[in-house]
Every structure is written in C-alpha cells, then in structure tokens.
GROMACS .gro file of C-alpha atoms in nm:
model
  431
    1GLY     CA    1  -6.724  13.090  -7.529
    2ILE     CA    2  -6.616  13.420  -7.680
    3TYR     CA    3  -6.539  13.559  -7.332
    4ASP     CA    4  -6.202  13.461  -7.185
    5GLN     CA    5  -6.315  13.308  -6.855
    6LEU     CA    6  -5.968  13.327  -6.699
    7GLY     CA    7  -5.801  13.640  -6.831
    8GLY     CA    8  -6.097  13.859  -6.918
    9GLY     CA    9  -6.166  14.022  -7.251
   10PHE     CA   10  -6.358  13.906  -7.556
   11HIS     CA   11  -6.243  13.708  -7.855
   12ARG     CA   12  -6.331  13.849  -8.193
   13TYR     CA   13  -6.632  13.636  -8.288
   14ALA     CA   14  -6.778  13.285  -8.270
   15VAL     CA   15  -6.751  13.036  -8.554
   16ASP     CA   16  -7.050  12.824  -8.448
   17GLY     CA   17  -7.419  12.888  -8.399
   18GLU     CA   18  -7.400  12.846  -8.021
   19TRP     CA   19  -7.142  13.121  -7.969
   20LEU     CA   20  -6.916  12.867  -7.801
   21VAL     CA   21  -6.616  12.826  -8.032
   22PRO     CA   22  -6.443  13.159  -8.093
   23HIS     CA   23  -6.193  13.284  -8.341
   24PHE     CA   24  -5.945  13.346  -8.062
   25GLU     CA   25  -5.808  13.681  -8.178
   26LYS     CA   26  -5.888  13.971  -7.945
   27MET     CA   27  -5.946  14.315  -8.095
   28LEU     CA   28  -5.911  14.644  -7.910
   29TYR     CA   29  -6.223  14.791  -8.068
   30ASP     CA   30  -6.439  14.496  -7.953
   31ASN     CA   31  -6.311  14.508  -7.599
   32GLY     CA   32  -6.337  14.885  -7.565
   33GLN     CA   33  -6.695  14.890  -7.689
   34LEU     CA   34  -6.804  14.583  -7.492
   35ALA     CA   35  -6.653  14.724  -7.173
   36SER     CA   36  -6.867  15.034  -7.227
   37LEU     CA   37  -7.174  14.820  -7.295
   38TYR     CA   38  -7.132  14.616  -6.978
   39LEU     CA   39  -7.071  14.932  -6.777
   40HIS     CA   40  -7.395  15.082  -6.907
   41ALA     CA   41  -7.582  14.758  -6.834
   42TYR     CA   42  -7.449  14.766  -6.477
   43GLN     CA   43  -7.556  15.128  -6.436
   44ALA     CA   44  -7.902  15.055  -6.577
   45PHE     CA   45  -7.977  14.726  -6.400
   46GLY     CA   46  -7.738  14.704  -6.106
   47ASP     CA   47  -7.635  14.344  -6.177
   48PRO     CA   48  -7.283  14.299  -6.031
   49GLU     CA   49  -7.207  14.040  -6.302
   50TYR     CA   50  -7.207  14.321  -6.559
   51ARG     CA   51  -6.964  14.520  -6.348
   52ARG     CA   52  -6.735  14.219  -6.318
   53ILE     CA   53  -6.721  14.169  -6.695
   54CYS     CA   54  -6.657  14.540  -6.752
   55GLU     CA   55  -6.371  14.551  -6.503
   56GLU     CA   56  -6.213  14.225  -6.616
   57THR     CA   57  -6.220  14.345  -6.976
   58LEU     CA   58  -6.057  14.677  -6.892
   59ASP     CA   59  -5.806  14.503  -6.667
   60TYR     CA   60  -5.719  14.276  -6.960
   61ILE     CA   61  -5.652  14.580  -7.181
   62LEU     CA   62  -5.429  14.733  -6.913
   63ARG     CA   63  -5.239  14.410  -6.858
   64GLU     CA   64  -5.202  14.277  -7.213
   65MET     CA   65  -5.270  14.558  -7.459
   66THR     CA   66  -5.114  14.876  -7.320
   67ASP     CA   67  -4.791  15.032  -7.442
   68PRO     CA   68  -4.561  15.175  -7.172
   69GLY     CA   69  -4.632  15.521  -7.314
   70GLY     CA   70  -5.007  15.487  -7.266
   71GLY     CA   71  -5.130  15.384  -7.610
   72PHE     CA   72  -5.346  15.076  -7.657
   73TYR     CA   73  -5.237  14.805  -7.900
   74SER     CA   74  -5.467  14.692  -8.179
   75ALA     CA   75  -5.499  14.314  -8.138
   76GLN     CA   76  -5.382  13.995  -7.975
   77ASP     CA   77  -5.332  13.702  -8.212
   78ALA     CA   78  -5.545  13.388  -8.214
   79ASP     CA   79  -5.259  13.140  -8.228
   80SER     CA   80  -4.943  13.053  -8.043
   81GLU     CA   81  -4.688  12.784  -8.127
   82GLY     CA   82  -4.864  12.749  -8.461
   83GLN     CA   83  -5.199  12.639  -8.316
   84GLU     CA   84  -5.511  12.851  -8.295
   85GLY     CA   85  -5.641  12.880  -7.940
   86LYS     CA   86  -5.357  12.682  -7.781
   87PHE     CA   87  -5.296  12.949  -7.516
   88PHE     CA   88  -5.663  12.954  -7.411
   89VAL     CA   89  -5.788  12.591  -7.411
   90TRP     CA   90  -5.745  12.317  -7.151
   91THR     CA   91  -5.764  11.942  -7.120
   92ALA     CA   92  -5.914  11.781  -6.812
   93ASP     CA   93  -5.575  11.632  -6.724
   94GLU     CA   94  -5.409  11.975  -6.736
   95ILE     CA   95  -5.668  12.114  -6.496
   96ARG     CA   96  -5.626  11.820  -6.256
   97ARG     CA   97  -5.248  11.866  -6.256
   98VAL     CA   98  -5.280  12.233  -6.164
   99LEU     CA   99  -5.564  12.211  -5.911
  100GLY     CA  100  -5.564  11.862  -5.766
  101PRO     CA  101  -5.865  11.626  -5.776
  102ALA     CA  102  -6.111  11.804  -5.545
  103ASP     CA  103  -6.071  12.160  -5.675
  104ALA     CA  104  -6.050  12.029  -6.031
  105ALA     CA  105  -6.389  11.861  -6.002
  106THR     CA  106  -6.551  12.188  -5.892
  107ALA     CA  107  -6.373  12.391  -6.160
  108MET     CA  108  -6.452  12.145  -6.439
  109ALA     CA  109  -6.820  12.144  -6.345
  110TYR     CA  110  -6.826  12.524  -6.335
  111TRP     CA  111  -6.657  12.571  -6.674
  112GLY     CA  112  -6.824  12.283  -6.857
  113VAL     CA  113  -6.514  12.064  -6.882
  114ASP     CA  114  -6.697  11.769  -6.723
  115ARG     CA  115  -6.916  11.753  -7.034
  116GLY     CA  116  -6.626  11.646  -7.251
  117PRO     CA  117  -6.398  11.818  -7.504
  118ASN     CA  118  -6.555  12.085  -7.723
  119PHE     CA  119  -6.258  12.197  -7.936
  120GLU     CA  120  -6.017  11.960  -8.108
  121GLY     CA  121  -5.981  11.732  -7.805
  122SER     CA  122  -5.947  12.020  -7.559
  123ASN     CA  123  -6.189  12.248  -7.378
  124ILE     CA  124  -6.291  12.606  -7.428
  125LEU     CA  125  -6.393  12.716  -7.081
  126TYR     CA  126  -6.749  12.845  -7.068
  127VAL     CA  127  -7.023  12.904  -6.812
  128ALA     CA  128  -7.362  12.761  -6.904
  129ASP     CA  129  -7.544  12.960  -6.637
  130LEU     CA  130  -7.422  13.223  -6.391
  131PRO     CA  131  -7.338  13.058  -6.060
  132ASP     CA  132  -7.131  13.240  -5.801
  133ILE     CA  133  -6.787  13.316  -5.949
  134ASP     CA  134  -6.643  13.326  -5.597
  135ARG     CA  135  -6.678  12.947  -5.581
  136VAL     CA  136  -6.388  12.909  -5.821
  137ALA     CA  137  -6.185  13.220  -5.739
  138GLY     CA  138  -5.894  13.021  -5.599
  139ALA     CA  139  -5.897  12.774  -5.887
  140ARG     CA  140  -5.916  13.056  -6.134
  141ALA     CA  141  -5.609  13.227  -5.988
  142LYS     CA  142  -5.411  12.902  -6.009
  143LEU     CA  143  -5.515  12.838  -6.368
  144VAL     CA  144  -5.426  13.195  -6.465
  145ALA     CA  145  -5.082  13.152  -6.308
  146ALA     CA  146  -5.032  12.823  -6.493
  147ARG     CA  147  -5.149  12.973  -6.821
  148GLU     CA  148  -4.900  13.256  -6.784
  149GLN     CA  149  -4.623  12.998  -6.821
  150ARG     CA  150  -4.743  12.912  -7.172
  151VAL     CA  151  -4.620  13.078  -7.488
  152HIS     CA  152  -4.835  13.388  -7.530
  153PRO     CA  153  -5.005  13.479  -7.857
  154GLY     CA  154  -4.837  13.756  -8.053
  155ARG     CA  155  -4.970  14.110  -8.063
  156ASP     CA  156  -5.033  14.367  -8.329
  157GLU     CA  157  -4.865  14.657  -8.152
  158LYS     CA  158  -4.988  14.931  -8.381
  159VAL     CA  159  -5.171  15.207  -8.196
  160LEU     CA  160  -5.466  15.329  -8.405
  161ALA     CA  161  -5.614  15.664  -8.307
  162GLY     CA  162  -5.980  15.579  -8.365
  163TRP     CA  163  -5.970  15.246  -8.187
  164ASN     CA  164  -5.784  15.406  -7.898
  165GLY     CA  165  -6.064  15.659  -7.874
  166LEU     CA  166  -6.317  15.380  -7.825
  167ALA     CA  167  -6.113  15.223  -7.545
  168CYS     CA  168  -6.025  15.557  -7.386
  169ARG     CA  169  -6.396  15.639  -7.354
  170ALA     CA  170  -6.455  15.311  -7.172
  171PHE     CA  171  -6.177  15.378  -6.922
  172ALA     CA  172  -6.291  15.735  -6.857
  173GLU     CA  173  -6.655  15.641  -6.803
  174ALA     CA  174  -6.581  15.333  -6.595
  175GLY     CA  175  -6.329  15.519  -6.382
  176ARG     CA  176  -6.588  15.773  -6.275
  177ALA     CA  177  -6.882  15.534  -6.249
  178LEU     CA  178  -6.704  15.256  -6.059
  179GLY     CA  179  -6.474  15.465  -5.844
  180ARG     CA  180  -6.161  15.335  -6.018
  181PRO     CA  181  -5.897  15.611  -6.027
  182ASP     CA  182  -5.660  15.372  -6.206
  183TYR     CA  183  -5.901  15.365  -6.500
  184ILE     CA  184  -5.917  15.745  -6.508
  185SER     CA  185  -5.536  15.755  -6.504
  186ALA     CA  186  -5.529  15.511  -6.797
  187ALA     CA  187  -5.772  15.730  -6.991
  188VAL     CA  188  -5.567  16.044  -6.922
  189ARG     CA  189  -5.239  15.873  -7.018
  190ASN     CA  190  -5.398  15.747  -7.337
  191ALA     CA  191  -5.532  16.092  -7.426
  192GLU     CA  192  -5.190  16.243  -7.359
  193PHE     CA  193  -5.026  15.976  -7.574
  194ILE     CA  194  -5.255  16.044  -7.868
  195LEU     CA  195  -5.213  16.420  -7.851
  196ASP     CA  196  -4.838  16.410  -7.788
  197ALA     CA  197  -4.722  16.117  -8.001
  198MET     CA  198  -4.982  16.104  -8.277
  199GLN     CA  199  -5.003  16.465  -8.394
  200ARG     CA  200  -4.770  16.645  -8.630
  201ASP     CA  201  -4.797  16.989  -8.790
  202GLY     CA  202  -5.154  17.023  -8.666
  203TRP     CA  203  -5.261  16.685  -8.807
  204LEU     CA  204  -5.397  16.398  -8.605
  205LEU     CA  205  -5.221  16.089  -8.741
  206ARG     CA  206  -5.388  15.753  -8.776
  207ALA     CA  207  -5.125  15.498  -8.671
  208TRP     CA  208  -4.827  15.476  -8.436
  209ALA     CA  209  -4.579  15.189  -8.409
  210ARG     CA  210  -4.227  15.153  -8.273
  211GLY     CA  211  -4.193  15.519  -8.184
  212ALA     CA  212  -4.322  15.674  -8.506
  213ALA     CA  213  -4.665  15.796  -8.614
  214LYS     CA  214  -4.778  15.814  -8.975
  215LEU     CA  215  -5.076  15.853  -9.209
  216LYS     CA  216  -5.314  16.145  -9.189
  217GLY     CA  217  -5.613  16.059  -8.977
  218TYR     CA  218  -5.948  15.966  -9.124
  219LEU     CA  219  -6.281  16.102  -9.008
  220GLU     CA  220  -6.325  15.813  -8.764
  221ASP     CA  221  -5.991  15.895  -8.600
  222TYR     CA  222  -6.078  16.259  -8.544
  223ALA     CA  223  -6.433  16.183  -8.431
  224MET     CA  224  -6.353  15.894  -8.197
  225VAL     CA  225  -6.066  16.079  -8.032
  226ALA     CA  226  -6.277  16.393  -7.990
  227ALA     CA  227  -6.557  16.186  -7.837
  228ALA     CA  228  -6.310  16.026  -7.596
  229LEU     CA  229  -6.172  16.364  -7.493
  230LEU     CA  230  -6.521  16.476  -7.391
  231ASP     CA  231  -6.542  16.172  -7.164
  232VAL     CA  232  -6.196  16.240  -7.023
  233TYR     CA  233  -6.315  16.593  -6.949
  234GLU     CA  234  -6.618  16.458  -6.762
  235ALA     CA  235  -6.394  16.220  -6.569
  236THR     CA  236  -6.143  16.488  -6.464
  237PHE     CA  237  -6.303  16.830  -6.519
  238LYS     CA  238  -5.969  16.945  -6.660
  239ARG     CA  239  -6.036  17.218  -6.911
  240ARG     CA  240  -5.761  17.101  -7.147
  241TRP     CA  241  -5.963  16.800  -7.261
  242LEU     CA  242  -6.272  17.000  -7.352
  243ASP     CA  243  -6.060  17.250  -7.542
  244GLU     CA  244  -5.883  16.973  -7.733
  245ALA     CA  245  -6.215  16.809  -7.820
  246ARG     CA  246  -6.341  17.141  -7.950
  247ARG     CA  247  -6.026  17.189  -8.159
  248LEU     CA  248  -6.066  16.847  -8.319
  249ALA     CA  249  -6.432  16.921  -8.389
  250GLU     CA  250  -6.330  17.237  -8.571
  251GLU     CA  251  -6.086  17.031  -8.776
  252ILE     CA  252  -6.361  16.781  -8.860
  253LEU     CA  253  -6.571  17.061  -9.004
  254ARG     CA  254  -6.275  17.212  -9.189
  255LEU     CA  255  -6.126  16.894  -9.332
  256PHE     CA  256  -6.414  16.653  -9.388
  257TRP     CA  257  -6.734  16.852  -9.449
  258ASP     CA  258  -6.903  16.825  -9.788
  259ASP     CA  259  -7.129  17.124  -9.856
  260ALA     CA  260  -7.278  16.970 -10.168
  261ALA     CA  261  -7.398  16.648 -10.006
  262GLU     CA  262  -7.458  16.786  -9.654
  263GLY     CA  263  -7.238  16.535  -9.478
  264PHE     CA  264  -6.886  16.415  -9.410
  265PHE     CA  265  -6.625  16.244  -9.624
  266ASP     CA  266  -6.413  15.975  -9.461
  267THR     CA  267  -6.089  16.127  -9.594
  268SER     CA  268  -5.974  16.484  -9.547
  269LYS     CA  269  -5.963  16.741  -9.823
  270ASP     CA  270  -5.582  16.727  -9.804
  271HIS     CA  271  -5.565  16.348  -9.835
  272ASP     CA  272  -5.383  16.191 -10.127
  273PRO     CA  273  -5.616  16.217 -10.430
  274LEU     CA  274  -5.850  15.922 -10.484
  275VAL     CA  275  -6.071  15.830 -10.778
  276VAL     CA  276  -6.372  15.852 -10.547
  277ARG     CA  277  -6.358  16.019 -10.208
  278PRO     CA  278  -6.513  15.761  -9.974
  279ARG     CA  279  -6.813  15.815  -9.750
  280ASN     CA  280  -6.926  15.524  -9.530
  281LEU     CA  281  -7.271  15.567  -9.378
  282PHE     CA  282  -7.317  15.238  -9.192
  283ASP     CA  283  -7.202  15.134  -8.846
  284ASN     CA  284  -7.022  14.801  -8.857
  285ALA     CA  285  -6.772  14.645  -8.615
  286VAL     CA  286  -6.696  15.003  -8.520
  287PRO     CA  287  -6.934  15.296  -8.565
  288CYS     CA  288  -6.869  15.494  -8.880
  289GLY     CA  289  -6.689  15.826  -8.866
  290SER     CA  290  -6.997  16.023  -8.969
  291SER     CA  291  -7.218  15.892  -8.688
  292VAL     CA  292  -6.952  15.955  -8.423
  293ALA     CA  293  -6.883  16.302  -8.563
  294ILE     CA  294  -7.252  16.393  -8.546
  295ASP     CA  295  -7.285  16.260  -8.193
  296THR     CA  296  -6.972  16.446  -8.081
  297LEU     CA  297  -7.081  16.776  -8.235
  298LEU     CA  298  -7.416  16.751  -8.058
  299ARG     CA  299  -7.249  16.685  -7.724
  300LEU     CA  300  -7.002  16.966  -7.780
  301SER     CA  301  -7.285  17.210  -7.853
  302VAL     CA  302  -7.421  17.147  -7.503
  303PHE     CA  303  -7.084  17.189  -7.335
  304THR     CA  304  -6.994  17.507  -7.522
  305GLY     CA  305  -7.337  17.656  -7.590
  306GLU     CA  306  -7.232  17.708  -7.953
  307GLU     CA  307  -7.537  17.639  -8.168
  308ARG     CA  308  -7.331  17.607  -8.484
  309PHE     CA  309  -7.205  17.267  -8.370
  310GLU     CA  310  -7.564  17.148  -8.337
  311THR     CA  311  -7.655  17.308  -8.670
  312MET     CA  312  -7.379  17.127  -8.855
  313ALA     CA  313  -7.460  16.797  -8.683
  314MET     CA  314  -7.824  16.821  -8.786
  315ARG     CA  315  -7.734  16.916  -9.142
  316ALA     CA  316  -7.552  16.583  -9.159
  317LEU     CA  317  -7.815  16.385  -8.969
  318ARG     CA  318  -8.134  16.493  -9.147
  319PRO     CA  319  -8.040  16.338  -9.484
  320MET     CA  320  -7.999  16.007  -9.300
  321ALA     CA  321  -8.368  15.987  -9.201
  322ASP     CA  322  -8.471  15.743  -9.474
  323LEU     CA  323  -8.174  15.512  -9.415
  324MET     CA  324  -8.232  15.515  -9.038
  325ASP     CA  325  -8.594  15.417  -9.097
  326ARG     CA  326  -8.509  15.138  -9.341
  327TYR     CA  327  -8.193  14.995  -9.182
  328PRO     CA  328  -8.198  15.081  -8.811
  329SER     CA  329  -7.970  14.793  -8.711
  330GLY     CA  330  -7.696  14.931  -8.935
  331LEU     CA  331  -7.721  15.288  -8.813
  332GLY     CA  332  -7.729  15.253  -8.437
  333ARG     CA  333  -7.492  15.538  -8.358
  334PHE     CA  334  -7.688  15.771  -8.587
  335LEU     CA  335  -8.004  15.680  -8.394
  336SER     CA  336  -7.823  15.742  -8.065
  337ALA     CA  337  -7.725  16.086  -8.192
  338LEU     CA  338  -8.085  16.153  -8.290
  339ASP     CA  339  -8.198  16.047  -7.943
  340PHE     CA  340  -7.950  16.291  -7.792
  341TYR     CA  341  -8.086  16.569  -8.012
  342VAL     CA  342  -8.450  16.493  -7.925
  343GLY     CA  343  -8.355  16.475  -7.557
  344PRO     CA  344  -8.394  16.544  -7.283
  345VAL     CA  345  -8.026  16.590  -7.211
  346VAL     CA  346  -7.935  16.585  -6.843
  347GLU     CA  347  -7.702  16.879  -6.781
  348VAL     CA  348  -7.524  16.887  -6.447
  349ALA     CA  349  -7.287  17.151  -6.311
  350LEU     CA  350  -7.077  17.052  -6.010
  351LEU     CA  351  -6.914  17.339  -5.821
  352ALA     CA  352  -6.654  17.272  -5.555
  353PRO     CA  353  -6.523  17.497  -5.277
  354GLU     CA  354  -6.151  17.570  -5.271
  355THR     CA  355  -6.096  17.273  -5.039
  356GLY     CA  356  -6.280  17.038  -5.275
  357ASP     CA  357  -6.479  16.901  -4.982
  358GLY     CA  358  -6.810  16.736  -5.065
  359VAL     CA  359  -6.795  16.739  -5.443
  360ALA     CA  360  -6.697  16.371  -5.466
  361LEU     CA  361  -7.023  16.268  -5.301
  362LEU     CA  362  -7.225  16.475  -5.546
  363ALA     CA  363  -7.027  16.346  -5.843
  364GLY     CA  364  -7.079  15.990  -5.724
  365GLU     CA  365  -7.456  16.034  -5.737
  366VAL     CA  366  -7.431  16.153  -6.096
  367PHE     CA  367  -7.183  15.911  -6.244
  368LYS     CA  368  -7.321  15.592  -6.093
  369ARG     CA  369  -7.640  15.640  -6.297
  370TYR     CA  370  -7.712  15.538  -6.651
  371LEU     CA  371  -7.748  15.877  -6.818
  372PRO     CA  372  -7.685  15.817  -7.190
  373ASN     CA  373  -7.779  16.172  -7.285
  374ARG     CA  374  -7.580  16.391  -7.052
  375ALA     CA  375  -7.331  16.673  -7.019
  376ILE     CA  376  -7.149  16.694  -6.685
  377ALA     CA  377  -6.925  16.992  -6.616
  378GLY     CA  378  -6.730  17.078  -6.305
  379ALA     CA  379  -6.503  17.345  -6.162
  380THR     CA  380  -6.392  17.516  -5.847
  381ALA     CA  381  -6.636  17.795  -5.768
  382GLY     CA  382  -6.500  18.134  -5.867
  383ASP     CA  383  -6.252  17.992  -6.119
  384ALA     CA  384  -6.360  18.218  -6.402
  385ALA     CA  385  -6.092  18.093  -6.640
  386THR     CA  386  -6.214  17.734  -6.616
  387ALA     CA  387  -6.580  17.829  -6.644
  388ARG     CA  388  -6.539  18.071  -6.935
  389GLY     CA  389  -6.710  17.942  -7.246
  390ILE     CA  390  -6.895  17.666  -7.058
  391PRO     CA  391  -7.248  17.802  -6.999
  392LEU     CA  392  -7.326  17.528  -6.749
  393LEU     CA  393  -7.057  17.663  -6.517
  394GLU     CA  394  -7.089  18.037  -6.565
  395ASN     CA  395  -7.238  18.236  -6.277
  396ARG     CA  396  -7.299  17.931  -6.060
  397PRO     CA  397  -7.229  18.021  -5.697
  398LEU     CA  398  -7.192  17.781  -5.408
  399VAL     CA  399  -7.480  17.744  -5.166
  400GLY     CA  400  -7.367  17.812  -4.812
  401GLY     CA  401  -7.003  17.772  -4.914
  402ARG     CA  402  -7.054  17.399  -4.976
  403ALA     CA  403  -7.011  17.184  -5.286
  404THR     CA  404  -7.316  17.247  -5.501
  405ALA     CA  405  -7.490  17.070  -5.790
  406TYR     CA  406  -7.711  17.230  -6.054
  407VAL     CA  407  -7.935  16.999  -6.260
  408CYS     CA  408  -8.044  17.171  -6.579
  409ARG     CA  409  -8.216  17.132  -6.913
  410LYS     CA  410  -8.115  17.365  -7.194
  411PHE     CA  411  -7.930  17.570  -6.930
  412THR     CA  412  -8.247  17.627  -6.725
  413CYS     CA  413  -8.169  17.483  -6.384
  414ARG     CA  414  -8.358  17.349  -6.089
  415GLN     CA  415  -8.293  17.468  -5.738
  416PRO     CA  416  -7.923  17.411  -5.663
  417THR     CA  417  -7.851  17.153  -5.398
  418THR     CA  418  -7.569  17.058  -5.165
  419SER     CA  419  -7.733  16.731  -5.064
  420PRO     CA  420  -7.644  16.404  -5.240
  421GLU     CA  421  -7.990  16.274  -5.150
  422GLU     CA  422  -8.164  16.574  -5.304
  423LEU     CA  423  -7.943  16.550  -5.612
  424ALA     CA  424  -8.039  16.183  -5.647
  425GLN     CA  425  -8.405  16.281  -5.629
  426GLN     CA  426  -8.366  16.548  -5.895
  427LEU     CA  427  -8.186  16.307  -6.127
  428ALA     CA  428  -8.451  16.038  -6.069
  429GLU     CA  429  -8.729  16.283  -6.154
  430GLY     CA  430  -8.563  16.386  -6.478
  431VAL     CA  431  -8.537  16.740  -6.602
   0.00000   0.00000   0.00000
C-alpha cells in the first residue's frame, strides 16, 4: 500500500496496522533511502524485484521531484483537488473504462481491486504476493497515462542540502551498480547544483527555493552532502568530488566539533546564538548528523590515508558505546560506522590505460557486489596529479599495459589482476 504501484516511489507512512492505507505524501528522504536499501538488497540477494523497486523509485524522483537545475525537491503533497489520495486511488469502473473488460479483470485481480474498495469507496492498488509484473505491463502503462490526465498533487519545491545528499548517494550507487549512466549523470548534476547554487562565502547553505539559497547549513547538511560526494567520486573517479568531500569534512571539524563533550553539535559555532546548542544523537526518519559525520570521516580516512579523520571519528563514536548497546534500533548509522571501523574494509584500486580499455569490465565486477564497507578509487595509470594524496592509487602500475585491479586491506594488496574472473574470486574470498 505505501508503494505507488503505478508511478513508483513510496508514500510517507501507513495509517493502519496492515501497511495498506498510506498517508499519501511522498518525501525525498524516504525515497532516497529506500532506493538505496532496495539496491543493496538486490546486490546481496540477486532478486530482480528489488532492482525493479529501486529503479522505479529513482525514476519517480527524476520524473516528479527534480528541478531543471539538478536539485531534488523535498516532497509531493498527499492531496489534490482538496481530497487526500485522489490522484492515486481508483474505482473498478475507472479501471474498466481505461482498460476494457478483459484487461481490467486481470489488472483488478493483480492489484487487489476485485476484493472490493479499501479506501473511502475507492481502491489503493496493492500486490498481495509477487506475481510476474510483466503480466500487467500493458495495463499499467495505460493506467499511468490515464492518471497523468488527473490534477497532480502539489509539491514542496524547496531543495534541502541534507535530503539531497541522501538521494544523490542513491543515484550514484545505483548508476554504477546497475549500469545506468543516466543515474550517474543525475548524481553529478545534483552535486554540481549543491556546490554551485547552495554555497556562499564558504558556507554550505541549508535550503534553496526559487533561485535563492539561505540559512547556514546544519551538521546533517554538511555530513550528508560530504557522504554523497564520496559516492559520486566512486561513481565517476573524478578527483573534484573527493576533494570537495574532504573540504566539507574539514569544515565539519572546524564548525561543529565540541572538544568538551567529544562529539558534534548540530549547529555551527557561527550560528545565531541559542539558549542551548542542540545535539541530536538518535537516528530517526533520517540519520542524525553526528552518525553520518562519523561514518563519512571514517570513509575519508581510507581514501586519503589521513589518520586524523579516523581519530576524530572514533573520539565521537566511543562515547556512544552505552547508547548503542541500550538502544541499537535508534542508532543504526552509528552501528554501521562502528562496523566500518572494525572492518574489514574492501579497498580496490582500478587503474586504466590511456585508452580506457578494459576498466569497465573490472569496475562492473566490483560495483555489482554488496560491499557495505568499501573504498573504491580509480585513475588512469601514470596520472600522478589524480593519484596524489590517494594512497590506494599511488605507485600502482598496470600489468602488461592492461586495465588492472588491486584488492587491498589497509593498503596491503593482493596480487594485481587484469582478469575480471580473478578479481571476482579475490572479492569473493575477502581481504
């Protein structure tokens, strides 16, 4: 029920115990995070249904929630024409008019309409089991086309930096893992939008709307954007994104660190004065700024080899031990960061010849796998400027002039390989 069976994307939450009747609003942060979750499930288990949901969710964001400049809007409203859910629900008669009797019977059985209305005399389309979606592909396309003629729900067209970071990560990861260059392009455009339109005088700003950005960013904005930039780097191997992530990490330490409490404030030291400077330590609908900052600093320490990023991350993480033990369900991102620290972290260097030949096959073996604790770096062999400051890439020659992969742990690498099959074996064996 909370998944839009026709247009893709997830509604905000269910209002009943069966997860059938949603509050029809769609939030960017839900859809970005759920797209990532379904991608990871597909990588881990290989079920094509997970891939379908991931792609349909990202396609929904591109189609309905993307500003022409590349930013992602915050939300799509629940109501249209004064009625909640009117855009999304169907009566049996409406379906018959669009599809005709034979196709309507199949579609209504598939989406539970033949069981009678389930929402104020109309039907929320749902799938009770998981039969073959191809059975109703034609009917689905016709219903989508008919629905497009309805009055659309309104949108909250603010672009929020932190929420955009969550969605940008999903596009970058899915683009690489699923072989979708359009997703990588969306991630790059979004990163460019944030850095070009949402920064002023060295500050990352929190919100953009109607051509203007305002409000100094909070910790979650800096951390989520920095995390996304690391994923955009892995998706493109363009040095700019790693450098920008590092710059934002430096700003996190400068603006938000609290020496006395060994942790991060949610507001910067230059924020308007408050009676109490806030510090949220629980992950809720979105992970808290502190947990994402810790995770990002740990990842950055592997990419750059700078131990101080790891040191600062662990200074913030260690005081959380008791809370993580007592309330693990509320501190999931902190636990993920701890898992990254404990390791092992899969480190992969991909070196390409000048022609670029062969590196795509090696990269495909890496990115199709579920590797939650990873650092993937890439460059053209001999490009000292790109490799400088990235220990994974430094002094890594090609083997026989061919695209070469190095699989490493703590910068100690196995025998380099030019074979996708051998690389797959090394990754399967761990490090």
